[in-house]
Amino acid sequence: MLLRIHDLHAEIDGKPILRGIDLEVGAGEVHAVMGPNGSGKSTLAQLLAGREVYTVTRGEVTFDGKNLLEMPADLRAREGLFLSFQYPIELPGIANSYFLKAAVNAVRRHRGLSELDAVDFLVAARAKMKLVGLREDFLHRSVNEGFSGGEKKRNEIFQMAMLEPRLAILDETDSGLDVDALRTVAEGVNSLRSPDRAIVVITHYQRLLDYIVPDKTHVLAGGRIVRSGGAELAREVEERGYGWITGATESSDGMPVAAA
Amino acid sequence: MSSGTQAKDLVDDGEYKWGFVTDIESDVAPAGLSEDIIRFISAKKNEPEFMLEWRLKAFRAWLKMAAEEGEPDWAHVKFTPIDYQAISYYAAPKKKDGPKSLDEVDPELLATFEKLGIPLAERAILAGVAVDAVFDSVSVATTFKEKLAEVGVIFCSFSDAVQHHPELVRKYLGSVVPVADNFFAALNSAVFTDGSFCYIPPGVRCPMELSTYFRINTANTGQFERTLIVADEGAYVSYLEGCTAPKRDENQLHAAVVELVAHERAQIKYSTVQNWYPGDKEGRGGIYNFVTKRGKCAGAHSKISWTQVETGSSITWKYPSVILQGDDSVGEFYSVAVTNNHQQADTGTKMLHIGKNTSSTIVSKGISAGQGQNSYRGLVYVAPGAEGARNYSQCDSLLIGDKCGAHTFPYIDVRNPTSQVEHEASTSRIGEDQIFYCRQRGLTQEDAVSLIVNGFCKQVFRELPMEFAVEAQKLLSVTLEGAVG
Ligand SMILES: Nc1ncnc2c1ncn2[C@@H]1O[C@H](COP(=O)(O)OP(=O)(O)OP(=O)(O)O)[C@@H](O)[C@H]1O
Ligand SMILES: [Mg+2]
């Protein structure tokens, strides 16, 4: 099992957010995670990526057999865990190409591969940018600065393609994309599906899952996975909302479920 | 402020020894400052009469300022009073002062050199190992000099200039920073022992970047350095001051003066990387860097650019300025100032628009980490006659951690309605989210910080000569090591 989460509890500022998550993701699999707003999806994603603002109060997580929770965030990344951010961060003054080349080479060094020089990098970057429909001039712009919502998401998938992770967690990569962009990005993700790579797709919409068909679907509510199933579960959620699963008309944070 | 009283006491309490005679054969002046000491310095340096007169005039001005106001106390810095009578103002240059070899040098300093990628031979020089024990740099200096002589550029120590080009020195010395300009400039004018002199003849584009690096006798210029650069009509010069390696010095007070004169259509680009010893983590030791730097765009269409990267010193007090006298002249100021641990910096610029259609640009980037305090202080003055003057100022501050501070003091004095003055300012903190984003892509915390900081400073770095920019980036990373987390 590539990723194994057992009884994971986590809180922020003393407020419990994850309340006993169990999840196993094998290499080659695609899992979809759905759930109402505020149910803890991004928290789970960021916690797995090593964000330090959350405190784990119980449970374990292993990544390829290693204790993930002991690793600092940058080591997790170099070990092959990638997070596509729900809200990608802007880095003013830092060229996208410069940033990504530094990242790619940090990962390559860790894997015992030779570093890419400027030419190799450019050749690789051009090919991957085409994959996600990003124009080449984005290489020279500051990371995410002034990018439109959709451009930021494409840039995340571009980075993923360059970094070749073993586990990619995509946090609402589809939000904010127009119909065409959605298809392009989904095709980009599909082209990265491989027997030794796992992908966890966090989404609110069935639409993305029409393109990226998941092997499993999970519904997260109130910090727990309350239902798991196959691709059909996502369709059911789309049609019926979450109420029939969570047994309530409101989500954990008091938001009407319909808003999801 | 109590620091002023030290200087005042020296005049008031009668301890001041006018009648005291210094032995001219001595290699070192006794501690203390008097008219007699100034005569001694001038005699030691075999100076013409006009130099002595000039020094004495400066000294009298300084005494008056010391008695009336003491040290300037308006800057946003705190320091213990300086005892001006405890300083020795002259020491003959000695050959083997420092450590005999690298083995005797502070290992921490050597580790820093290594991180900065400074070649072995240069590390020794920077650490103060006697130059002739390291390698024969005379040959380097000689080829360099020959090349310059071919095009008529004069580049030499200030002492040499006084001996060989007294007419130029007489004409320009103090023409931009008058002897009584300010407390520290007056002190410098009275007692300076050496520095650099540079003259570019009309129409000449200096064939190489001039750097104090190539002047082997800079090691002993001491606390009161004097630099004078004159670009005659249509001339161009790029001058690099300092180097990126940390310099140790027992002298706590450094009060340098730099004067630039640009004639019609001349251009001077002056770049500084200042990395004096900043003191330890608790704020002990470190250099007080009180510098007066000013350029005069004397002729029409002339241009002066100051670019500075200030990472060292425990206190930096420095306002490179431009007097835009010639019509259509241009002044620029690009600055990165970093304060970490207990460092304090109060720096900025003055752009004085006198001529018509003069324009100036100010880009100031202040970075504070640890308990560092960083202030930008800038004056934009537009004289009544400066028709069509334009200024654009941008002051950005970046905070790392929550114990440091950034302050901005822009002064704008516009007396001509046709002028345009724009000022933008911003303060940001390195976000935990930004660092997390970088780390999520595989970069270490330190790489992430240096990436973000370099991005912040980019506008300034790209004004630096190429190799200097690369070094400045590395230097910034080393300075901010451990600043986060
Ligand atoms: N840094 C934080 N400080 C305080 N509360 C937080 C923080 N991060 C998350 N939370 C809270 O944790 C809960 C779960 O948030 P999370 O972002 O994981 O939800 P989500 O399932 O991703 O929601 P959405 O579908 O809206 O993206 C919310 O109630 C949120 O307010
Ligand atoms: Mg979310």
mmCIF file of C-alpha atoms and ligand atoms in Angstrom, chain A residues 12-13 15-18 35-44 53-54 86-87 171-172 202 204 220 252-253, ligand 1:
data_model
loop_
_atom_site.group_PDB
_atom_site.id
_atom_site.type_symbol
_atom_site.label_atom_id
_atom_site.label_comp_id
_atom_site.label_asym_id
_atom_site.label_seq_id
_atom_site.Cartn_x
_atom_site.Cartn_y
_atom_site.Cartn_z
ATOM 1 C CA ILE A 12 -6.036 23.288 15.047
ATOM 2 C CA ASP A 13 -5.934 25.681 18.001
ATOM 3 C CA LYS A 15 -10.430 22.603 17.672
ATOM 4 C CA PRO A 16 -10.753 19.011 16.405
ATOM 5 C CA ILE A 17 -11.087 18.848 12.634
ATOM 6 C CA LEU A 18 -10.159 15.334 11.598
ATOM 7 C CA GLY A 35 -17.689 16.119 1.075
ATOM 8 C CA PRO A 36 -19.457 19.262 2.230
ATOM 9 C CA ASN A 37 -17.659 22.564 2.722
ATOM 10 C CA GLY A 38 -15.650 22.599 5.915
ATOM 11 C CA SER A 39 -15.707 18.829 6.302
ATOM 12 C CA GLY A 40 -11.893 18.627 6.467
ATOM 13 C CA LYS A 41 -10.830 17.703 2.942
ATOM 14 C CA SER A 42 -8.185 20.428 2.567
ATOM 15 C CA THR A 43 -7.074 19.859 6.138
ATOM 16 C CA LEU A 44 -6.406 16.221 5.345
ATOM 17 C CA VAL A 53 -0.307 24.393 11.697
ATOM 18 C CA TYR A 54 -2.223 21.163 12.407
ATOM 19 C CA GLN A 86 -6.871 24.593 -3.617
ATOM 20 C CA TYR A 87 -5.540 28.158 -3.482
ATOM 21 C CA ASP A 171 -7.351 19.719 -3.947
ATOM 22 C CA GLU A 172 -10.234 21.075 -6.008
ATOM 23 C CA ILE A 202 -10.659 16.161 -4.007
ATOM 24 C CA HIS A 204 -17.213 18.831 -5.388
ATOM 25 C CA LEU A 220 -15.828 13.021 4.115
ATOM 26 C CA SER A 252 -20.389 19.865 10.270
ATOM 27 C CA ASP A 253 -19.784 23.596 10.270
HETATM 28 N N1 LIG C 1 -5.868 27.450 9.831
HETATM 29 C C1 LIG C 1 -7.089 27.238 10.324
HETATM 30 N N2 LIG C 1 -7.508 27.920 11.412
HETATM 31 C C2 LIG C 1 -8.747 27.709 11.921
HETATM 32 N N3 LIG C 1 -9.626 26.841 11.417
HETATM 33 C C3 LIG C 1 -9.254 26.137 10.338
HETATM 34 C C4 LIG C 1 -7.972 26.285 9.731
HETATM 35 N N4 LIG C 1 -7.887 25.458 8.692
HETATM 36 C C5 LIG C 1 -9.073 24.819 8.631
HETATM 37 N N5 LIG C 1 -9.886 25.218 9.613
HETATM 38 C C6 LIG C 1 -11.265 24.764 9.832
HETATM 39 O O1 LIG C 1 -11.312 23.386 9.650
HETATM 40 C C7 LIG C 1 -12.511 23.009 9.014
HETATM 41 C C8 LIG C 1 -12.197 22.173 7.785
HETATM 42 O O2 LIG C 1 -11.646 23.026 6.796
HETATM 43 P P1 LIG C 1 -11.141 22.481 5.395
HETATM 44 O O3 LIG C 1 -10.498 23.609 4.672
HETATM 45 O O4 LIG C 1 -10.337 21.264 5.598
HETATM 46 O O5 LIG C 1 -12.506 22.109 4.678
HETATM 47 P P2 LIG C 1 -12.778 21.557 3.231
HETATM 48 O O6 LIG C 1 -13.460 20.252 3.399
HETATM 49 O O7 LIG C 1 -11.566 21.587 2.414
HETATM 50 O O8 LIG C 1 -13.841 22.629 2.715
HETATM 51 P P3 LIG C 1 -14.074 23.256 1.241
HETATM 52 O O9 LIG C 1 -14.922 22.270 0.518
HETATM 53 O O10 LIG C 1 -14.858 24.488 1.504
HETATM 54 O O11 LIG C 1 -12.759 23.494 0.612
HETATM 55 C C9 LIG C 1 -13.269 24.287 8.717
HETATM 56 O O12 LIG C 1 -14.236 24.466 9.715
HETATM 57 C C10 LIG C 1 -12.205 25.340 8.789
HETATM 58 O O13 LIG C 1 -12.740 26.580 9.185
#
